[in-house]
PDB file of N, CA and C in Angstrom:
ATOM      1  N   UNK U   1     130.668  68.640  81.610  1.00  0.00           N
ATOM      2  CA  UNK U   1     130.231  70.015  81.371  1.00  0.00           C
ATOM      3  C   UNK U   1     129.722  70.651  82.664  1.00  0.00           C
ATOM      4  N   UNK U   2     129.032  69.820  83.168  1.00  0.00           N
ATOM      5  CA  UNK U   2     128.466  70.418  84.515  1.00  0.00           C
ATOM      6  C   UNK U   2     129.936  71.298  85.526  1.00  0.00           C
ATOM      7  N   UNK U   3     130.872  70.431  85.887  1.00  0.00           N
ATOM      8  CA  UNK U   3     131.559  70.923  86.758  1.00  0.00           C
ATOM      9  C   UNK U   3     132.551  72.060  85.911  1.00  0.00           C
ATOM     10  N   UNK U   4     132.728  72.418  84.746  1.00  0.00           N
ATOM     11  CA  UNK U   4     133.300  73.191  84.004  1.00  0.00           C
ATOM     12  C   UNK U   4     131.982  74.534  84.589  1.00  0.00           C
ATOM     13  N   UNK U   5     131.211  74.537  84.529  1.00  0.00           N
ATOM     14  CA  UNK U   5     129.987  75.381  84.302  1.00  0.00           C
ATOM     15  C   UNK U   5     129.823  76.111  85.886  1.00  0.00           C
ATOM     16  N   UNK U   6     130.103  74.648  87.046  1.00  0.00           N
ATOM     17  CA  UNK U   6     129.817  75.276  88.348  1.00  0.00           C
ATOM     18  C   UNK U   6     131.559  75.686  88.599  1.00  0.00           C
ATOM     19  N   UNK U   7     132.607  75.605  88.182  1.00  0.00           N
ATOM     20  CA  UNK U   7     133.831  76.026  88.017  1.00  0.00           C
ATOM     21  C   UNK U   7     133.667  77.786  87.145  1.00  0.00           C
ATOM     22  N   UNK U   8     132.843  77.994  85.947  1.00  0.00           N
ATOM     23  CA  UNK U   8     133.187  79.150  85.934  1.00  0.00           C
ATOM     24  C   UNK U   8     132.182  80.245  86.481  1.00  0.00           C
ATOM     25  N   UNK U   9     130.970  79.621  87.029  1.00  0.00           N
ATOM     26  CA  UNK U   9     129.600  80.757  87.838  1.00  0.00           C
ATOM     27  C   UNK U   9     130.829  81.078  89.218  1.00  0.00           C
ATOM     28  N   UNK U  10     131.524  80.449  89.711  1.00  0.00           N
ATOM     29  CA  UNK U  10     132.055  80.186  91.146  1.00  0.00           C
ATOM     30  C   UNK U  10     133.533  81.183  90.522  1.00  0.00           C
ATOM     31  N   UNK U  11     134.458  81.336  89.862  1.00  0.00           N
ATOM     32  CA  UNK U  11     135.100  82.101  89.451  1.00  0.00           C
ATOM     33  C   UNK U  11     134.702  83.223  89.035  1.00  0.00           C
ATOM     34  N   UNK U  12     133.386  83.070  88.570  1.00  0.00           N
ATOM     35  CA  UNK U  12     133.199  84.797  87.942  1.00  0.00           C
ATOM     36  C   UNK U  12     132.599  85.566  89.413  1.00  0.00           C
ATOM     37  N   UNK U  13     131.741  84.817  90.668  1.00  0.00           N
ATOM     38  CA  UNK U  13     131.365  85.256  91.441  1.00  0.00           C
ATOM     39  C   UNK U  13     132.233  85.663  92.270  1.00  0.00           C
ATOM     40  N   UNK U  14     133.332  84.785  92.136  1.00  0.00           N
ATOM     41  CA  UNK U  14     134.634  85.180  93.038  1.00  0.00           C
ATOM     42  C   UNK U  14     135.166  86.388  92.673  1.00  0.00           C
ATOM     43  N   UNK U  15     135.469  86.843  91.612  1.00  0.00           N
ATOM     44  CA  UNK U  15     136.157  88.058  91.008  1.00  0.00           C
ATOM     45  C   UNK U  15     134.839  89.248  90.995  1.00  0.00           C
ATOM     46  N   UNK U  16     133.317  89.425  91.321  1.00  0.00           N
ATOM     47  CA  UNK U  16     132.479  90.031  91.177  1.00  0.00           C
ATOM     48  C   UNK U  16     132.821  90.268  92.334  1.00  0.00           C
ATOM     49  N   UNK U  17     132.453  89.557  93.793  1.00  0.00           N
ATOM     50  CA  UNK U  17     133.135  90.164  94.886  1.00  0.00           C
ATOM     51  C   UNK U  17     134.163  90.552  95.110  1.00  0.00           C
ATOM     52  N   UNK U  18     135.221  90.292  94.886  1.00  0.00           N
ATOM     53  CA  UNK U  18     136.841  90.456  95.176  1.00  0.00           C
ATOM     54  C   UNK U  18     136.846  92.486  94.739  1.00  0.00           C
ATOM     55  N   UNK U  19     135.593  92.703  93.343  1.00  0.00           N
ATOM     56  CA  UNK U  19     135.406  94.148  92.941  1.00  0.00           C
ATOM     57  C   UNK U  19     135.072  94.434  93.387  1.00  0.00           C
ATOM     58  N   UNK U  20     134.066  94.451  94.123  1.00  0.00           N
ATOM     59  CA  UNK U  20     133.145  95.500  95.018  1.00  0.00           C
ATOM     60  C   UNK U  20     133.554  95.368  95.988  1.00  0.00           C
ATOM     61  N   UNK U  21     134.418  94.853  96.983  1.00  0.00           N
ATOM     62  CA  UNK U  21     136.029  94.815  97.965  1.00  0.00           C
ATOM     63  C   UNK U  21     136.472  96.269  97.305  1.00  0.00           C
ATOM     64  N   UNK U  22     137.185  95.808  96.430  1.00  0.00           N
ATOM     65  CA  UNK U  22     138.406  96.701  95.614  1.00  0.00           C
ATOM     66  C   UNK U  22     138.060  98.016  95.090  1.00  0.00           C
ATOM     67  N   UNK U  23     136.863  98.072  94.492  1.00  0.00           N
ATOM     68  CA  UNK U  23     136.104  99.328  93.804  1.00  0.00           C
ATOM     69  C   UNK U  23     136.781 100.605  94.116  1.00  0.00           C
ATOM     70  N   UNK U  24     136.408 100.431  95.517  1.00  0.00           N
ATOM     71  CA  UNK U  24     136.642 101.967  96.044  1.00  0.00           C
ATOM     72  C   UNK U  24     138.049 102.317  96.552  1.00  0.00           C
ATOM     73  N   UNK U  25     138.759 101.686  96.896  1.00  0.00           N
ATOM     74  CA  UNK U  25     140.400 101.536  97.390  1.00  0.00           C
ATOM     75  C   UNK U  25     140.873 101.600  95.595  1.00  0.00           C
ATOM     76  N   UNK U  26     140.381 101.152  94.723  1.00  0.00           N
ATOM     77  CA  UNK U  26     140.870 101.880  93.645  1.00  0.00           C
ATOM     78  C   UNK U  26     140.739 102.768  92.945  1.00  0.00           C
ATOM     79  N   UNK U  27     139.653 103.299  93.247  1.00  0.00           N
ATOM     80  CA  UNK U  27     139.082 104.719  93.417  1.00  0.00           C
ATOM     81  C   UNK U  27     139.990 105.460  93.776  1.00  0.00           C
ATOM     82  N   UNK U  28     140.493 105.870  95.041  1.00  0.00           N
ATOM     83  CA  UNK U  28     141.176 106.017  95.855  1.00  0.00           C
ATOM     84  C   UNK U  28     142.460 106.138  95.226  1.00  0.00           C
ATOM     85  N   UNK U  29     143.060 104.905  94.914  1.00  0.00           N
ATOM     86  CA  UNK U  29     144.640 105.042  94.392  1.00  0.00           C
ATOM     87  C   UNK U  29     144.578 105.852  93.233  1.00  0.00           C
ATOM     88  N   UNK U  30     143.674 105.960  92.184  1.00  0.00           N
ATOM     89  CA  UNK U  30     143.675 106.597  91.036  1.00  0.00           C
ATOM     90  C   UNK U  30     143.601 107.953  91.601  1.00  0.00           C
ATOM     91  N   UNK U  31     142.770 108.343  92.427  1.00  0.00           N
ATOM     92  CA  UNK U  31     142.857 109.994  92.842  1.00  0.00           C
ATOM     93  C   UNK U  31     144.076 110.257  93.213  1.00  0.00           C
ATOM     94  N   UNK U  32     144.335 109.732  94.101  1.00  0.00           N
ATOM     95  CA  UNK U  32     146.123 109.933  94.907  1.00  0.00           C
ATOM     96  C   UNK U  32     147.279 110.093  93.551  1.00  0.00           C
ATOM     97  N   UNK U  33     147.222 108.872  92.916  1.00  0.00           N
ATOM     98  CA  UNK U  33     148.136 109.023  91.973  1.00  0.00           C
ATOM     99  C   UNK U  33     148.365 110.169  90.842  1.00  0.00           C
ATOM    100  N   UNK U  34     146.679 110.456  90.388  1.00  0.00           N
ATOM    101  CA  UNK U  34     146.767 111.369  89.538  1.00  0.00           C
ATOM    102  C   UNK U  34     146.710 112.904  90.173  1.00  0.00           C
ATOM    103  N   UNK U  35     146.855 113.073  91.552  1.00  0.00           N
ATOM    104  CA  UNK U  35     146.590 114.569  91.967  1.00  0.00           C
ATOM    105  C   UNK U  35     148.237 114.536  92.095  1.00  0.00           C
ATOM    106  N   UNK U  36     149.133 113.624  92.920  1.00  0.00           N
ATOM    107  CA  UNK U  36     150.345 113.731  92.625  1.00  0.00           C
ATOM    108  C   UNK U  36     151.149 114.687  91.337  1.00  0.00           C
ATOM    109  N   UNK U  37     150.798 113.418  90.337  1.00  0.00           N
ATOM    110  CA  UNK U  37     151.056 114.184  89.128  1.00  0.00           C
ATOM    111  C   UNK U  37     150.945 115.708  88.346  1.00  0.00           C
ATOM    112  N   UNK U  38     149.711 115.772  89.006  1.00  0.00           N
ATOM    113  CA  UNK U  38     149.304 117.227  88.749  1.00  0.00           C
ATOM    114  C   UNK U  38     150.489 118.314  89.567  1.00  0.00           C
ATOM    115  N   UNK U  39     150.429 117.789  90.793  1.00  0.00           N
ATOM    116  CA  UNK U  39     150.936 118.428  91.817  1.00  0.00           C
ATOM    117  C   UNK U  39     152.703 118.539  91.814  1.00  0.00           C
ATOM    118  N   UNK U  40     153.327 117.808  91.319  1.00  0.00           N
ATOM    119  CA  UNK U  40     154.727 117.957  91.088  1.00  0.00           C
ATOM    120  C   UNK U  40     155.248 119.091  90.328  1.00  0.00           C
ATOM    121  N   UNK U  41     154.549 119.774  89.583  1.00  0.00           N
ATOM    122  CA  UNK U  41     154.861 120.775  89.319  1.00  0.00           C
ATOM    123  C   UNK U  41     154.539 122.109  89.694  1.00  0.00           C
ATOM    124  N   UNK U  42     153.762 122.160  90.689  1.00  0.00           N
ATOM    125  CA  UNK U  42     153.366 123.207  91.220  1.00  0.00           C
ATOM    126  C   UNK U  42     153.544 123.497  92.748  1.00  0.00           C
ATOM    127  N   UNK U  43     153.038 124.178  93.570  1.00  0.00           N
ATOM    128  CA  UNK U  43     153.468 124.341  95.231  1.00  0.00           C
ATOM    129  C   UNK U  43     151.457 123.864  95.540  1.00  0.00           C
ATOM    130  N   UNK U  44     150.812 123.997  95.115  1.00  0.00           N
ATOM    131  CA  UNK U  44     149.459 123.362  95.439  1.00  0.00           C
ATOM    132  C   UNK U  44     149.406 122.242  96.271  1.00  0.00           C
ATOM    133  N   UNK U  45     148.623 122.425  97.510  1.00  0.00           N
ATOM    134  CA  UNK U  45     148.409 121.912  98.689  1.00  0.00           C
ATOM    135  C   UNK U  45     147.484 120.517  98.093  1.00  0.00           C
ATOM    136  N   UNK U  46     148.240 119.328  98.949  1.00  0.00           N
ATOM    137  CA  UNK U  46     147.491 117.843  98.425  1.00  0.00           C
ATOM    138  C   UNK U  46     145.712 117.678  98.969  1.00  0.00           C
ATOM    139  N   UNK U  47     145.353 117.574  97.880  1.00  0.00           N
ATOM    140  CA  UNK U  47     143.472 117.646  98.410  1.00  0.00           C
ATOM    141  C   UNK U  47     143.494 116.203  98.756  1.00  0.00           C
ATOM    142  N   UNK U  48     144.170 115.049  98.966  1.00  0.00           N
ATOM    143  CA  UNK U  48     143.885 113.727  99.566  1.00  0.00           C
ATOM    144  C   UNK U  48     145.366 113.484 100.058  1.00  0.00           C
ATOM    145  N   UNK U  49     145.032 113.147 101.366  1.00  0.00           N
ATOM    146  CA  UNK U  49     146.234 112.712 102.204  1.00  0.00           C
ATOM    147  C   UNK U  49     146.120 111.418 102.984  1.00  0.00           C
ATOM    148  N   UNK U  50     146.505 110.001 102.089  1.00  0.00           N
ATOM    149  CA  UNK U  50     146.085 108.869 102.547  1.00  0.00           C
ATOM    150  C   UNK U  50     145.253 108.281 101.770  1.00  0.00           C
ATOM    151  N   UNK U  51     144.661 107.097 101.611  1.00  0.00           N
ATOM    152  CA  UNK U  51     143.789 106.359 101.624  1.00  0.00           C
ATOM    153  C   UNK U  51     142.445 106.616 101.787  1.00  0.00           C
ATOM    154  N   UNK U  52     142.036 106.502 103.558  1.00  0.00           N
ATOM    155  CA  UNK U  52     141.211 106.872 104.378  1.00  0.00           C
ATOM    156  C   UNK U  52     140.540 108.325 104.264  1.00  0.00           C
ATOM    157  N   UNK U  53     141.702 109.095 104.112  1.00  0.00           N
ATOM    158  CA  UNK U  53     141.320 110.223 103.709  1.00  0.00           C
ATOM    159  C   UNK U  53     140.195 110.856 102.484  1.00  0.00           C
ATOM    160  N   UNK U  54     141.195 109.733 101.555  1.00  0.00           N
ATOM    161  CA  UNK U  54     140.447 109.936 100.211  1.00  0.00           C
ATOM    162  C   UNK U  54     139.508 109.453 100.153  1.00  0.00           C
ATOM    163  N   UNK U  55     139.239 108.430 100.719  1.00  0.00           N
ATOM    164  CA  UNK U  55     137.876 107.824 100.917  1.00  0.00           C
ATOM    165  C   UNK U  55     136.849 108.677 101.280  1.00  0.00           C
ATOM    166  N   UNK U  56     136.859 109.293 102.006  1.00  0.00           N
ATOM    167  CA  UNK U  56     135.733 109.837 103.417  1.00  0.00           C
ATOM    168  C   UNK U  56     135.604 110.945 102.314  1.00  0.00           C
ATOM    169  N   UNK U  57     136.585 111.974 101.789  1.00  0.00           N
ATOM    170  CA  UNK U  57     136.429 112.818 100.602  1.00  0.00           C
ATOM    171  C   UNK U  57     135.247 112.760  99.585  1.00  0.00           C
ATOM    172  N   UNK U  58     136.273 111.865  98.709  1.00  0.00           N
ATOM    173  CA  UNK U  58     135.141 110.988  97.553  1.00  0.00           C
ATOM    174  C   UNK U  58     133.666 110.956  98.461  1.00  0.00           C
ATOM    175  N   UNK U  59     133.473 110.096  99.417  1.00  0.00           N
ATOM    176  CA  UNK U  59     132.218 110.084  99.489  1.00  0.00           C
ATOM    177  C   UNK U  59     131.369 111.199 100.384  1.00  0.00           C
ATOM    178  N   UNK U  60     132.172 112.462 100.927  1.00  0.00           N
ATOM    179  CA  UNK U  60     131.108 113.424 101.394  1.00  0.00           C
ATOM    180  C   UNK U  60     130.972 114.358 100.402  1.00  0.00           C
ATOM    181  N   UNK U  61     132.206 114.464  99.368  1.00  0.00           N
ATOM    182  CA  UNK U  61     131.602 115.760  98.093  1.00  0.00           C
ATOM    183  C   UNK U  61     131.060 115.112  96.985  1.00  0.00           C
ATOM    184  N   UNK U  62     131.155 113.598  96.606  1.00  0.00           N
ATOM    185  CA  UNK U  62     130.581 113.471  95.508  1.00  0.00           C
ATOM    186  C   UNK U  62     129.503 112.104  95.599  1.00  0.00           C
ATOM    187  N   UNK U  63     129.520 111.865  97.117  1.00  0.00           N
ATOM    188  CA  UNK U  63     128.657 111.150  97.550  1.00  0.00           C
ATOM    189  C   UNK U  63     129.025 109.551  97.234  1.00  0.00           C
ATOM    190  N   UNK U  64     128.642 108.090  97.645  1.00  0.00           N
ATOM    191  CA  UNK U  64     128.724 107.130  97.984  1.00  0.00           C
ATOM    192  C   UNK U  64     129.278 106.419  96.698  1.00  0.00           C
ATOM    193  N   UNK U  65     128.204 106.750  95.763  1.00  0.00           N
ATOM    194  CA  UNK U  65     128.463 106.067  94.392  1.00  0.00           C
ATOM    195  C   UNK U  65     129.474 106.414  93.645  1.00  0.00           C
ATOM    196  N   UNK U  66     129.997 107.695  93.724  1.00  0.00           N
ATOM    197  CA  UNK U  66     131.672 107.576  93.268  1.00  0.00           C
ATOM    198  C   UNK U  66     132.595 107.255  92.990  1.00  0.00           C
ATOM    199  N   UNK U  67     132.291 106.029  94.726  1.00  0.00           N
ATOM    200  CA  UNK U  67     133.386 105.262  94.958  1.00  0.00           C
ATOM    201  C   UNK U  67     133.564 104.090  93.687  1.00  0.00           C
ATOM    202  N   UNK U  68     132.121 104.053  93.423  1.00  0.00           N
ATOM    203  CA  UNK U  68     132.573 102.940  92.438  1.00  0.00           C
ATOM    204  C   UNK U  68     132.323 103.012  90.589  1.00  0.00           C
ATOM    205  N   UNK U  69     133.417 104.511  90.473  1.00  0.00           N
ATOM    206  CA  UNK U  69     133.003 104.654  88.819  1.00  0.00           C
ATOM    207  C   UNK U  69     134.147 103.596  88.469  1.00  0.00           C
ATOM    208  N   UNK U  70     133.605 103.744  87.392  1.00  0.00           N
ATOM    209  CA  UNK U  70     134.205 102.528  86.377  1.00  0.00           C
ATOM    210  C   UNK U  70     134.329 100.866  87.079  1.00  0.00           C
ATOM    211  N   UNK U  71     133.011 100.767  87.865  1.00  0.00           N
ATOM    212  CA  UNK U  71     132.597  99.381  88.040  1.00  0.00           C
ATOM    213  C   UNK U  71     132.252  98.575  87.488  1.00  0.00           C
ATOM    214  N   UNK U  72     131.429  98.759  86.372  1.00  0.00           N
ATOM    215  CA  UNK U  72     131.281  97.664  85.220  1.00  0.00           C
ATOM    216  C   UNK U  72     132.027  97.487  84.765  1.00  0.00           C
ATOM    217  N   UNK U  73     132.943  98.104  84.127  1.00  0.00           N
ATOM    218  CA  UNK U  73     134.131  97.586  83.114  1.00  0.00           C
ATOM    219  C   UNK U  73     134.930  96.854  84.379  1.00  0.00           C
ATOM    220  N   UNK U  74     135.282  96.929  85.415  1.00  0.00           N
ATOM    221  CA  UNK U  74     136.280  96.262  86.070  1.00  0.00           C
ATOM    222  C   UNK U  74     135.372  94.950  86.852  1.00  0.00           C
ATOM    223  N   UNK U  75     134.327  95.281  86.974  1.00  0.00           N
ATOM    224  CA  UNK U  75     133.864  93.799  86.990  1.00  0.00           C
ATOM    225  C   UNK U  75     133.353  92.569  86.284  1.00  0.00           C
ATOM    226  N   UNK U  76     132.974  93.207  85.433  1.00  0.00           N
ATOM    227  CA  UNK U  76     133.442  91.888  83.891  1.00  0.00           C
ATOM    228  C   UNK U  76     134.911  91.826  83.443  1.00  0.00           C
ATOM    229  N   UNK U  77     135.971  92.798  83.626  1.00  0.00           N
ATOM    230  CA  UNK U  77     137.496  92.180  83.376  1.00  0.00           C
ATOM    231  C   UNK U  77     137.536  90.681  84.619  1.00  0.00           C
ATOM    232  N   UNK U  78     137.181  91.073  85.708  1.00  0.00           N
ATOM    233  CA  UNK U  78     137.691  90.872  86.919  1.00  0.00           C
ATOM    234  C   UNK U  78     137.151  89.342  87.368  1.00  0.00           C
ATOM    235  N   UNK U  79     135.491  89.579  86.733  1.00  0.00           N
ATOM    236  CA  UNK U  79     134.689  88.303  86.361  1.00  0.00           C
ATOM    237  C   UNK U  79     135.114  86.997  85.257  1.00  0.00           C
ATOM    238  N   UNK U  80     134.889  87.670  84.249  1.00  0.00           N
ATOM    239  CA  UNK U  80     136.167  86.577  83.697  1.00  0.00           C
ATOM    240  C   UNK U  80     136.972  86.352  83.794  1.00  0.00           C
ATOM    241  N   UNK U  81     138.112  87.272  84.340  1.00  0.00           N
ATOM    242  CA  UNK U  81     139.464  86.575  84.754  1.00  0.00           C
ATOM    243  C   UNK U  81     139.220  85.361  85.762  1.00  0.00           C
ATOM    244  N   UNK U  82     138.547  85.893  86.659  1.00  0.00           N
ATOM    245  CA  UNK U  82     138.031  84.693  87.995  1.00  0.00           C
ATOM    246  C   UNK U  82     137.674  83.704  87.266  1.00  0.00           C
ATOM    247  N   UNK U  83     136.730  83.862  86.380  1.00  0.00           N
ATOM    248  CA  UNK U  83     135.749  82.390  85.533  1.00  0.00           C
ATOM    249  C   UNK U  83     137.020  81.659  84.984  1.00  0.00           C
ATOM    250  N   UNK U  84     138.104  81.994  84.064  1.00  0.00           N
ATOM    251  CA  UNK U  84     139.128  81.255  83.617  1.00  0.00           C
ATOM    252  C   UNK U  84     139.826  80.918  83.976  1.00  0.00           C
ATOM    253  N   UNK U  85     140.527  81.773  85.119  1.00  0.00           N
ATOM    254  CA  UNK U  85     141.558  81.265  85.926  1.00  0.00           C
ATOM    255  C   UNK U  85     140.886  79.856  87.082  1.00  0.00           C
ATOM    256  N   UNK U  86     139.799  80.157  87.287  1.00  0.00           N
ATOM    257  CA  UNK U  86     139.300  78.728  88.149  1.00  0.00           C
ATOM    258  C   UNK U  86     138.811  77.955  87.467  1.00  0.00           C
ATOM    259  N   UNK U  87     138.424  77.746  86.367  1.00  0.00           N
ATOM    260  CA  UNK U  87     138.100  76.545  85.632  1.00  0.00           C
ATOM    261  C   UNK U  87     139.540  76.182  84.792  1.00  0.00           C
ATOM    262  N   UNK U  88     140.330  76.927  84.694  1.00  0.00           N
ATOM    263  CA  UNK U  88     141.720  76.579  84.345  1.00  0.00           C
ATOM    264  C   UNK U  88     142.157  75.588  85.138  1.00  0.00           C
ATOM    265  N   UNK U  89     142.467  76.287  86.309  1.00  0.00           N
ATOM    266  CA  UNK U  89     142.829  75.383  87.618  1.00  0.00           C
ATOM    267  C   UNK U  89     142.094  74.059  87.483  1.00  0.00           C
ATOM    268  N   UNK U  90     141.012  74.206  87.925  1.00  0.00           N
ATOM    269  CA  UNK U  90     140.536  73.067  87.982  1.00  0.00           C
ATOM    270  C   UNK U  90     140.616  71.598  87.059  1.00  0.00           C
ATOM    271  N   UNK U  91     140.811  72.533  85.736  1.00  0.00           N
ATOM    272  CA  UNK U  91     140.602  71.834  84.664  1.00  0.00           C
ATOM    273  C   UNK U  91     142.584  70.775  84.526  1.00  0.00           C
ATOM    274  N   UNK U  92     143.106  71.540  84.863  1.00  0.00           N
ATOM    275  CA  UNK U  92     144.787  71.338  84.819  1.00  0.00           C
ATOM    276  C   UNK U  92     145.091  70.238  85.722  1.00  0.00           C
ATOM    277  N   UNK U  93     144.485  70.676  86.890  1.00  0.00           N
ATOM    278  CA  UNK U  93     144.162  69.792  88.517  1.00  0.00           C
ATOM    279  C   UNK U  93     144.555  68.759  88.055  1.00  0.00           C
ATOM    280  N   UNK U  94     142.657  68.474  87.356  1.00  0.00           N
ATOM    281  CA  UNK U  94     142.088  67.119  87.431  1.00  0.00           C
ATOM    282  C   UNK U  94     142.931  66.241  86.637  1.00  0.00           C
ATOM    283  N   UNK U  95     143.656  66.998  85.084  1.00  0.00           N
ATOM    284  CA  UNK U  95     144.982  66.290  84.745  1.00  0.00           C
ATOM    285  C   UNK U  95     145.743  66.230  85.355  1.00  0.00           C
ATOM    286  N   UNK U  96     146.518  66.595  86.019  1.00  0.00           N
ATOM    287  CA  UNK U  96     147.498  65.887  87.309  1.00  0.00           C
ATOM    288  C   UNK U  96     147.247  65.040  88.213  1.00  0.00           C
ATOM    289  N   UNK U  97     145.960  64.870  88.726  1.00  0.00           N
ATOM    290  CA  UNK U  97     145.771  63.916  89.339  1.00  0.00           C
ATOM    291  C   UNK U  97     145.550  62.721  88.514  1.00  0.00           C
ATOM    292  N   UNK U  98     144.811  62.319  87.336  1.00  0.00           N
ATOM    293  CA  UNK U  98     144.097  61.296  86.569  1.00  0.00           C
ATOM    294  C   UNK U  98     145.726  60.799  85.957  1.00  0.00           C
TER     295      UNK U  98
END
């Protein structure tokens, strides 16, 4: 039980960071993607051009924390996925080797 236990704190911590990495670069893609959309039908000039762009945006008009709406929900998806997928592993491993 023990190494099942330090297998899924170590997966969920892995995927807790890997989000707050990702947070804001998906921030980012969701703006890009959905102003696109908007924008294909009209002649309206692109309010994010890039990545970088969108970044620096997001955080001088709506300030820092922006970057990371919808962080809870994607870091408990992101957390358990990590927690299962590495105690999976591990757990599969140790049958292949034994």
């Amino acid at each position: 039980l023990g190494q099942a236990l330090d297998s899924l704190v170590i997966g969920f911590m892995g995927g807790a960071i890997a989000t707050s990495f990702n947070a804001p670069l998906d921030v980012a893609k969701s703006r890009i993607q959905s102003q696109r959309q908007a924008v294909e039908s009209t002649t309206t000039l692109l309010k994010y051009r890039g990545t970088l762009h969108t970044l620096l945006t997001i955080g001088r008009e709506e300030g820092f924390r922006a970057l990371y709406k919808g962080y809870l929900p994607k870091l408990l998806r992101m957390g358990v996925g990590g927690a299962v997928g590495i105690t999976s592993f591990d757990f599969f491993n140790s049958l292949a080797s034994s």
